[in-house]
PDB file of C-alpha atoms in Angstrom:
ATOM      1  CA  MET A 730      -1.307 -56.591   6.761  1.00 44.00           C
ATOM      2  CA  SER A 731      -3.775 -53.901   5.744  1.00 63.00           C
ATOM      3  CA  SER A 732      -2.850 -50.242   6.068  1.00 81.00           C
ATOM      4  CA  THR A 733      -4.754 -47.469   7.851  1.00 82.00           C
ATOM      5  CA  LEU A 734      -5.274 -45.988   4.388  1.00 84.00           C
ATOM      6  CA  GLU A 735      -7.401 -49.004   3.514  1.00 79.00           C
ATOM      7  CA  SER A 736      -9.574 -48.856   6.632  1.00 86.00           C
ATOM      8  CA  ASP A 737     -13.263 -48.244   6.079  1.00 93.00           C
ATOM      9  CA  ALA A 738     -13.336 -44.933   7.950  1.00 96.00           C
ATOM     10  CA  VAL A 739     -10.302 -43.431   6.202  1.00 96.00           C
ATOM     11  CA  ALA A 740     -11.318 -44.694   2.756  1.00 96.00           C
ATOM     12  CA  ALA A 741     -14.877 -43.482   3.160  1.00 96.00           C
ATOM     13  CA  THR A 742     -13.781 -40.027   4.294  1.00 97.00           C
ATOM     14  CA  LEU A 743     -11.268 -39.659   1.500  1.00 97.00           C
ATOM     15  CA  ASN A 744     -13.698 -40.920  -1.140  1.00 96.00           C
ATOM     16  CA  ARG A 745     -16.356 -38.450   0.012  1.00 96.00           C
ATOM     17  CA  LEU A 746     -13.965 -35.490  -0.058  1.00 96.00           C
ATOM     18  CA  LEU A 747     -12.351 -36.425  -3.372  1.00 95.00           C
ATOM     19  CA  ALA A 748     -15.759 -36.950  -4.986  1.00 94.00           C
ATOM     20  CA  ALA A 749     -16.820 -33.494  -3.812  1.00 92.00           C
ATOM     21  CA  GLU A 750     -13.624 -32.020  -5.216  1.00 89.00           C
ATOM     22  CA  ASP A 751     -14.148 -33.719  -8.560  1.00 88.00           C
ATOM     23  CA  LYS A 752     -17.629 -32.184  -8.877  1.00 90.00           C
ATOM     24  CA  GLN A 753     -16.325 -28.646  -8.579  1.00 84.00           C
ATOM     25  CA  ASP A 754     -16.150 -26.317 -11.574  1.00 82.00           C
ATOM     26  CA  LEU A 755     -12.967 -24.606 -10.420  1.00 74.00           C
ATOM     27  CA  ALA A 756     -13.044 -21.844 -13.044  1.00 75.00           C
ATOM     28  CA  ALA A 757     -16.575 -20.962 -11.945  1.00 83.00           C
ATOM     29  CA  GLU A 758     -15.670 -21.233  -8.257  1.00 81.00           C
ATOM     30  CA  TRP A 759     -12.693 -18.877  -8.634  1.00 73.00           C
ATOM     31  CA  ALA A 760     -14.781 -16.453 -10.689  1.00 79.00           C
ATOM     32  CA  ALA A 761     -17.551 -16.494  -8.030  1.00 81.00           C
ATOM     33  CA  ALA A 762     -14.868 -15.677  -5.449  1.00 76.00           C
ATOM     34  CA  GLY A 763     -13.987 -12.587  -7.457  1.00 76.00           C
ATOM     35  CA  ILE A 764     -10.492 -13.760  -8.282  1.00 73.00           C
ATOM     36  CA  ASP A 765      -9.009 -13.494 -11.758  1.00 69.00           C
ATOM     37  CA  LEU A 766      -6.293 -16.129 -12.092  1.00 60.00           C
ATOM     38  CA  THR A 767      -4.953 -14.360 -15.185  1.00 60.00           C
ATOM     39  CA  GLY A 768      -5.049 -10.882 -13.660  1.00 56.00           C
ATOM     40  CA  GLU A 769      -3.479  -9.480 -10.523  1.00 51.00           C
ATOM     41  CA  PHE A 770      -3.700 -12.630  -8.380  1.00 48.00           C
ATOM     42  CA  PRO A 771      -2.000 -12.944  -5.966  1.00 50.00           C
ATOM     43  CA  ALA A 772       0.116  -9.791  -6.012  1.00 51.00           C
ATOM     44  CA  LEU A 773      -2.539  -7.355  -4.860  1.00 62.00           C
ATOM     45  CA  MET A 774      -4.403  -9.583  -2.432  1.00 71.00           C
ATOM     46  CA  SER A 775      -3.299 -10.786   1.000  1.00 75.00           C
ATOM     47  CA  ALA A 776      -3.247 -14.448   1.903  1.00 75.00           C
ATOM     48  CA  ALA A 777      -5.937 -13.787   4.500  1.00 77.00           C
ATOM     49  CA  GLU A 778      -8.294 -12.228   1.939  1.00 79.00           C
ATOM     50  CA  MET A 779      -7.565 -15.033  -0.519  1.00 77.00           C
ATOM     51  CA  ALA A 780      -8.339 -17.620   2.149  1.00 77.00           C
ATOM     52  CA  GLU A 781     -11.616 -15.916   3.056  1.00 80.00           C
ATOM     53  CA  ARG A 782     -12.781 -15.602  -0.540  1.00 82.00           C
ATOM     54  CA  THR A 783     -12.000 -19.232  -1.322  1.00 79.00           C
ATOM     55  CA  LYS A 784     -13.218 -20.809   1.913  1.00 80.00           C
ATOM     56  CA  ASP A 785     -15.755 -23.020   0.136  1.00 79.00           C
ATOM     57  CA  ILE A 786     -13.363 -24.279  -2.537  1.00 79.00           C
ATOM     58  CA  ILE A 787     -11.725 -27.675  -2.004  1.00 81.00           C
ATOM     59  CA  MET A 788      -8.074 -27.298  -2.957  1.00 78.00           C
ATOM     60  CA  SER A 789      -5.992 -30.360  -2.286  1.00 84.00           C
ATOM     61  CA  VAL A 790      -3.705 -32.974  -3.699  1.00 89.00           C
ATOM     62  CA  SER A 791      -5.066 -35.299  -6.360  1.00 90.00           C
ATOM     63  CA  ARG A 792      -5.787 -38.927  -5.478  1.00 92.00           C
ATOM     64  CA  LYS A 793      -2.489 -39.936  -7.113  1.00 94.00           C
ATOM     65  CA  GLY A 794      -0.738 -37.151  -5.249  1.00 95.00           C
ATOM     66  CA  GLY A 795      -2.215 -38.382  -1.977  1.00 96.00           C
ATOM     67  CA  GLU A 796      -1.134 -41.918  -2.639  1.00 96.00           C
ATOM     68  CA  LEU A 797       2.354 -40.602  -3.383  1.00 97.00           C
ATOM     69  CA  LEU A 798       2.362 -38.749  -0.051  1.00 98.00           C
ATOM     70  CA  TYR A 799       1.356 -41.941   1.768  1.00 98.00           C
ATOM     71  CA  LEU A 800       4.097 -43.978   0.061  1.00 98.00           C
ATOM     72  CA  LEU A 801       6.831 -41.396   0.684  1.00 98.00           C
ATOM     73  CA  THR A 802       5.860 -41.018   4.319  1.00 98.00           C
ATOM     74  CA  ARG A 803       5.900 -44.783   4.805  1.00 98.00           C
ATOM     75  CA  ALA A 804       9.133 -45.227   2.860  1.00 98.00           C
ATOM     76  CA  ILE A 805      11.140 -42.913   5.105  1.00 98.00           C
ATOM     77  CA  GLN A 806       9.321 -44.143   8.230  1.00 98.00           C
ATOM     78  CA  ALA A 807       8.386 -40.564   9.083  1.00 98.00           C
ATOM     79  CA  GLN A 808       7.405 -40.018  12.696  1.00 98.00           C
ATOM     80  CA  THR A 809       6.702 -36.265  12.611  1.00 98.00           C
ATOM     81  CA  VAL A 810       5.254 -34.571   9.515  1.00 98.00           C
ATOM     82  CA  VAL A 811       4.518 -30.877   8.967  1.00 98.00           C
ATOM     83  CA  GLU A 812       2.030 -29.584   6.398  1.00 98.00           C
ATOM     84  CA  PHE A 813       1.465 -26.062   5.076  1.00 98.00           C
ATOM     85  CA  GLY A 814      -2.111 -25.792   3.733  1.00 94.00           C
ATOM     86  CA  THR A 815      -4.749 -27.994   5.345  1.00 96.00           C
ATOM     87  CA  SER A 816      -7.839 -26.885   3.422  1.00 94.00           C
ATOM     88  CA  PHE A 817     -10.474 -29.554   4.158  1.00 96.00           C
ATOM     89  CA  GLY A 818      -7.849 -32.095   5.213  1.00 97.00           C
ATOM     90  CA  ILE A 819      -7.470 -34.444   2.251  1.00 97.00           C
ATOM     91  CA  SER A 820      -3.675 -34.402   2.123  1.00 97.00           C
ATOM     92  CA  THR A 821      -3.545 -34.421   5.944  1.00 98.00           C
ATOM     93  CA  LEU A 822      -5.504 -37.681   5.995  1.00 98.00           C
ATOM     94  CA  TYR A 823      -3.006 -39.382   3.678  1.00 98.00           C
ATOM     95  CA  LEU A 824      -0.129 -38.158   5.843  1.00 98.00           C
ATOM     96  CA  ALA A 825      -1.781 -39.112   9.138  1.00 98.00           C
ATOM     97  CA  ALA A 826      -2.666 -42.547   7.832  1.00 97.00           C
ATOM     98  CA  ALA A 827       0.985 -43.116   6.952  1.00 98.00           C
ATOM     99  CA  VAL A 828       2.267 -41.770  10.259  1.00 98.00           C
ATOM    100  CA  ARG A 829      -0.081 -44.081  12.137  1.00 97.00           C
ATOM    101  CA  ASP A 830       1.057 -47.057  10.060  1.00 97.00           C
ATOM    102  CA  ASN A 831       4.657 -46.064  10.891  1.00 97.00           C
ATOM    103  CA  GLY A 832       3.825 -46.095  14.590  1.00 96.00           C
ATOM    104  CA  GLY A 833       4.695 -42.387  14.530  1.00 93.00           C
ATOM    105  CA  ARG A 834       3.818 -39.333  16.553  1.00 94.00           C
ATOM    106  CA  GLN A 835       1.899 -36.642  14.706  1.00 97.00           C
ATOM    107  CA  VAL A 836       1.074 -34.512  11.696  1.00 98.00           C
ATOM    108  CA  ILE A 837       1.297 -30.790  12.445  1.00 98.00           C
ATOM    109  CA  THR A 838      -0.760 -28.889   9.913  1.00 98.00           C
ATOM    110  CA  THR A 839      -1.861 -25.282   9.587  1.00 97.00           C
ATOM    111  CA  GLU A 840      -4.833 -23.526   7.993  1.00 96.00           C
ATOM    112  CA  LEU A 841      -5.435 -19.800   7.723  1.00 93.00           C
ATOM    113  CA  GLN A 842      -9.219 -19.913   7.297  1.00 94.00           C
ATOM    114  CA  GLN A 843     -11.209 -20.897  10.411  1.00 95.00           C
ATOM    115  CA  ASP A 844     -14.270 -22.387   8.666  1.00 95.00           C
ATOM    116  CA  LYS A 845     -12.057 -24.754   6.694  1.00 95.00           C
ATOM    117  CA  ALA A 846     -10.147 -25.664   9.849  1.00 96.00           C
ATOM    118  CA  ARG A 847     -13.400 -26.614  11.584  1.00 97.00           C
ATOM    119  CA  GLU A 848     -14.482 -28.806   8.668  1.00 97.00           C
ATOM    120  CA  ALA A 849     -11.040 -30.416   8.485  1.00 97.00           C
ATOM    121  CA  THR A 850     -11.213 -31.264  12.184  1.00 98.00           C
ATOM    122  CA  LYS A 851     -14.539 -33.035  11.583  1.00 98.00           C
ATOM    123  CA  ASN A 852     -12.990 -34.968   8.702  1.00 98.00           C
ATOM    124  CA  PHE A 853     -10.063 -36.117  10.831  1.00 98.00           C
ATOM    125  CA  ALA A 854     -12.477 -37.375  13.477  1.00 98.00           C
ATOM    126  CA  ALA A 855     -14.643 -39.154  10.891  1.00 98.00           C
ATOM    127  CA  ALA A 856     -11.552 -40.956   9.599  1.00 97.00           C
ATOM    128  CA  GLY A 857     -10.474 -41.970  13.081  1.00 97.00           C
ATOM    129  CA  LEU A 858      -7.221 -40.028  12.765  1.00 97.00           C
ATOM    130  CA  GLY A 859      -7.949 -36.997  14.897  1.00 98.00           C
ATOM    131  CA  ASP A 860      -5.540 -38.096  17.628  1.00 97.00           C
ATOM    132  CA  LEU A 861      -2.648 -37.932  15.159  1.00 98.00           C
ATOM    133  CA  VAL A 862      -3.308 -34.375  13.926  1.00 98.00           C
ATOM    134  CA  ASP A 863      -2.271 -31.080  15.519  1.00 98.00           C
ATOM    135  CA  LEU A 864      -4.195 -28.495  13.493  1.00 98.00           C
ATOM    136  CA  ARG A 865      -3.006 -24.921  14.039  1.00 98.00           C
ATOM    137  CA  VAL A 866      -5.164 -22.032  12.814  1.00 97.00           C
ATOM    138  CA  GLY A 867      -3.449 -18.904  11.576  1.00 96.00           C
ATOM    139  CA  ASP A 868      -0.562 -17.709   9.409  1.00 95.00           C
ATOM    140  CA  ALA A 869       1.838 -20.622   8.894  1.00 97.00           C
ATOM    141  CA  ARG A 870       4.803 -18.267   9.153  1.00 97.00           C
ATOM    142  CA  GLN A 871       3.824 -17.898  12.800  1.00 97.00           C
ATOM    143  CA  THR A 872       2.005 -21.130  13.712  1.00 98.00           C
ATOM    144  CA  LEU A 873       4.925 -23.311  12.572  1.00 98.00           C
ATOM    145  CA  ARG A 874       7.626 -21.499  14.539  1.00 97.00           C
ATOM    146  CA  ASP A 875       7.138 -23.780  17.533  1.00 96.00           C
ATOM    147  CA  LEU A 876       7.818 -27.368  16.485  1.00 97.00           C
ATOM    148  CA  PRO A 877       8.657 -30.301  18.768  1.00 91.00           C
ATOM    149  CA  GLY A 878      11.901 -32.009  17.828  1.00 91.00           C
ATOM    150  CA  GLN A 879      12.947 -32.865  14.315  1.00 97.00           C
ATOM    151  CA  VAL A 880      10.743 -33.008  11.229  1.00 98.00           C
ATOM    152  CA  ASP A 881      10.918 -35.977   8.851  1.00 98.00           C
ATOM    153  CA  LEU A 882       8.703 -34.680   6.035  1.00 98.00           C
ATOM    154  CA  LEU A 883       7.343 -31.247   5.092  1.00 98.00           C
ATOM    155  CA  LEU A 884       4.458 -30.817   2.642  1.00 98.00           C
ATOM    156  CA  LEU A 885       4.145 -27.388   1.015  1.00 97.00           C
ATOM    157  CA  ASP A 886       0.640 -27.148  -0.413  1.00 94.00           C
ATOM    158  CA  GLY A 887      -0.515 -23.676   0.677  1.00 90.00           C
ATOM    159  CA  TRP A 888      -0.418 -20.349  -1.149  1.00 85.00           C
ATOM    160  CA  LEU A 889       2.317 -20.361  -3.781  1.00 85.00           C
ATOM    161  CA  ASP A 890       3.878 -17.062  -2.849  1.00 84.00           C
ATOM    162  CA  LEU A 891       4.301 -18.040   0.823  1.00 91.00           C
ATOM    163  CA  ARG A 892       5.999 -21.385   0.311  1.00 94.00           C
ATOM    164  CA  LEU A 893       9.593 -20.187   0.474  1.00 95.00           C
ATOM    165  CA  ALA A 894       8.939 -18.251   3.669  1.00 96.00           C
ATOM    166  CA  VAL A 895       7.243 -21.285   5.264  1.00 98.00           C
ATOM    167  CA  LEU A 896      10.095 -23.566   4.158  1.00 98.00           C
ATOM    168  CA  GLN A 897      12.605 -21.265   5.805  1.00 97.00           C
ATOM    169  CA  VAL A 898      10.597 -21.273   9.047  1.00 98.00           C
ATOM    170  CA  VAL A 899      10.545 -25.089   9.214  1.00 98.00           C
ATOM    171  CA  GLU A 900      13.981 -25.668   7.687  1.00 98.00           C
ATOM    172  CA  PRO A 901      16.011 -25.593  10.931  1.00 97.00           C
ATOM    173  CA  ARG A 902      13.979 -28.582  12.178  1.00 98.00           C
ATOM    174  CA  LEU A 903      14.386 -30.700   9.035  1.00 98.00           C
ATOM    175  CA  ARG A 904      16.660 -33.626   9.789  1.00 97.00           C
ATOM    176  CA  PRO A 905      19.271 -34.741   7.247  1.00 97.00           C
ATOM    177  CA  GLY A 906      17.402 -37.110   4.938  1.00 98.00           C
ATOM    178  CA  ALA A 907      14.082 -35.377   5.477  1.00 98.00           C
ATOM    179  CA  LEU A 908      11.830 -34.863   2.449  1.00 98.00           C
ATOM    180  CA  VAL A 909      10.183 -31.655   1.328  1.00 98.00           C
ATOM    181  CA  VAL A 910       7.225 -32.310  -0.996  1.00 98.00           C
ATOM    182  CA  ILE A 911       5.935 -29.404  -3.041  1.00 95.00           C
ATOM    183  CA  ASP A 912       2.545 -29.791  -4.733  1.00 94.00           C
ATOM    184  CA  ASP A 913       1.537 -27.965  -7.934  1.00 88.00           C
ATOM    185  CA  ILE A 914       5.131 -27.039  -8.735  1.00 87.00           C
ATOM    186  CA  ASP A 915       4.262 -26.761 -12.448  1.00 84.00           C
ATOM    187  CA  LEU A 916       1.247 -24.492 -11.828  1.00 76.00           C
ATOM    188  CA  ASP A 917       1.961 -21.224 -13.671  1.00 68.00           C
ATOM    189  CA  ILE A 918       0.012 -18.180 -12.492  1.00 64.00           C
ATOM    190  CA  GLY A 919       2.430 -15.701 -13.989  1.00 59.00           C
ATOM    191  CA  ARG A 920       4.517 -12.882 -12.497  1.00 59.00           C
ATOM    192  CA  GLY A 921       7.330 -15.205 -11.410  1.00 66.00           C
ATOM    193  CA  VAL A 922       5.685 -16.258  -8.147  1.00 70.00           C
ATOM    194  CA  TYR A 923       7.701 -19.463  -8.028  1.00 78.00           C
ATOM    195  CA  GLU A 924      11.026 -18.294  -9.428  1.00 85.00           C
ATOM    196  CA  GLU A 925      12.616 -17.411  -6.091  1.00 89.00           C
ATOM    197  CA  PHE A 926      11.438 -20.704  -4.588  1.00 91.00           C
ATOM    198  CA  ARG A 927      12.819 -22.776  -7.472  1.00 90.00           C
ATOM    199  CA  ASP A 928      16.122 -20.889  -7.318  1.00 92.00           C
ATOM    200  CA  TYR A 929      16.386 -21.600  -3.586  1.00 95.00           C
ATOM    201  CA  ILE A 930      15.622 -25.311  -3.838  1.00 95.00           C
ATOM    202  CA  GLY A 931      17.876 -25.631  -6.886  1.00 93.00           C
ATOM    203  CA  ASP A 932      20.919 -23.992  -5.289  1.00 95.00           C
ATOM    204  CA  PRO A 933      23.206 -26.772  -3.959  1.00 92.00           C
ATOM    205  CA  ALA A 934      24.440 -24.380  -1.256  1.00 96.00           C
ATOM    206  CA  ASN A 935      21.020 -24.689   0.423  1.00 97.00           C
ATOM    207  CA  GLY A 936      21.407 -28.437   0.820  1.00 97.00           C
ATOM    208  CA  TYR A 937      18.691 -30.002  -1.346  1.00 98.00           C
ATOM    209  CA  LEU A 938      18.557 -32.577  -4.103  1.00 97.00           C
ATOM    210  CA  SER A 939      15.272 -32.623  -5.962  1.00 97.00           C
ATOM    211  CA  ILE A 940      13.237 -34.177  -8.725  1.00 96.00           C
ATOM    212  CA  THR A 941       9.858 -33.247 -10.203  1.00 95.00           C
ATOM    213  CA  LEU A 942       7.308 -35.963 -10.986  1.00 96.00           C
ATOM    214  CA  PRO A 943       4.463 -35.601 -13.518  1.00 94.00           C
ATOM    215  CA  VAL A 944       1.720 -36.103 -10.944  1.00 93.00           C
ATOM    216  CA  HIS A 945      -1.351 -33.848 -11.457  1.00 88.00           C
ATOM    217  CA  GLN A 946       0.152 -30.324 -11.779  1.00 87.00           C
ATOM    218  CA  GLY A 947       3.622 -31.472 -10.816  1.00 92.00           C
ATOM    219  CA  VAL A 948       5.003 -32.738  -7.502  1.00 95.00           C
ATOM    220  CA  GLN A 949       8.568 -31.787  -6.588  1.00 96.00           C
ATOM    221  CA  ILE A 950      10.387 -33.967  -4.051  1.00 98.00           C
ATOM    222  CA  ALA A 951      13.463 -32.464  -2.374  1.00 98.00           C
ATOM    223  CA  LEU A 952      15.837 -34.371  -0.146  1.00 98.00           C
ATOM    224  CA  LYS A 953      17.486 -32.408   2.689  1.00 98.00           C
ATOM    225  CA  THR A 954      21.099 -33.496   2.463  1.00 96.00           C
ATOM    226  CA  GLY A 955      22.463 -31.715   5.508  1.00 80.00           C
TER     227      GLY A 955
END
């Protein structure tokens, strides 16, 4: 039996987006956005300003990372998935394809920048997965407060310094056995942005077991034990 991931519409949409991402000169794109990755980013800039400045930059999981998302979502038979950081919708498409193949309900995803959200919506429709995606525009710390039922998988792929806050918003809805997938866990932008997050996930008192895989810039997978 073929998967939704292999369907012509999904494959064509993913291939188009991934090809566009591959063509980017990220160093030049960030420089054009006026952001110095070795300077004060992100300490002196709000998430909203960062999102506005980088609205034309495709920032998503790698192809291998997307395939990993699909496999994990299928493996745990996830019915409801939550994502922090839609961008143009690449990771969302992998998740939605898996949820559909599971016979599941929906992917709830959130994007701060409205132009990106509009483009992502078009991409979901082009892939034939729009009916599976609930895209919420705004600050994830607010848009993800209202979630229906329990969450089987949470993807954290938005701004690094907001990930712990977003995790703690969604955490009460994570069922025992749910997975939290954190992209770019090995990305080092200095100033200890990730230290508090790593400490939280690594503390057994918070109820997670985790492992980091060498996929792209590191993918951490955490199991919610209770």
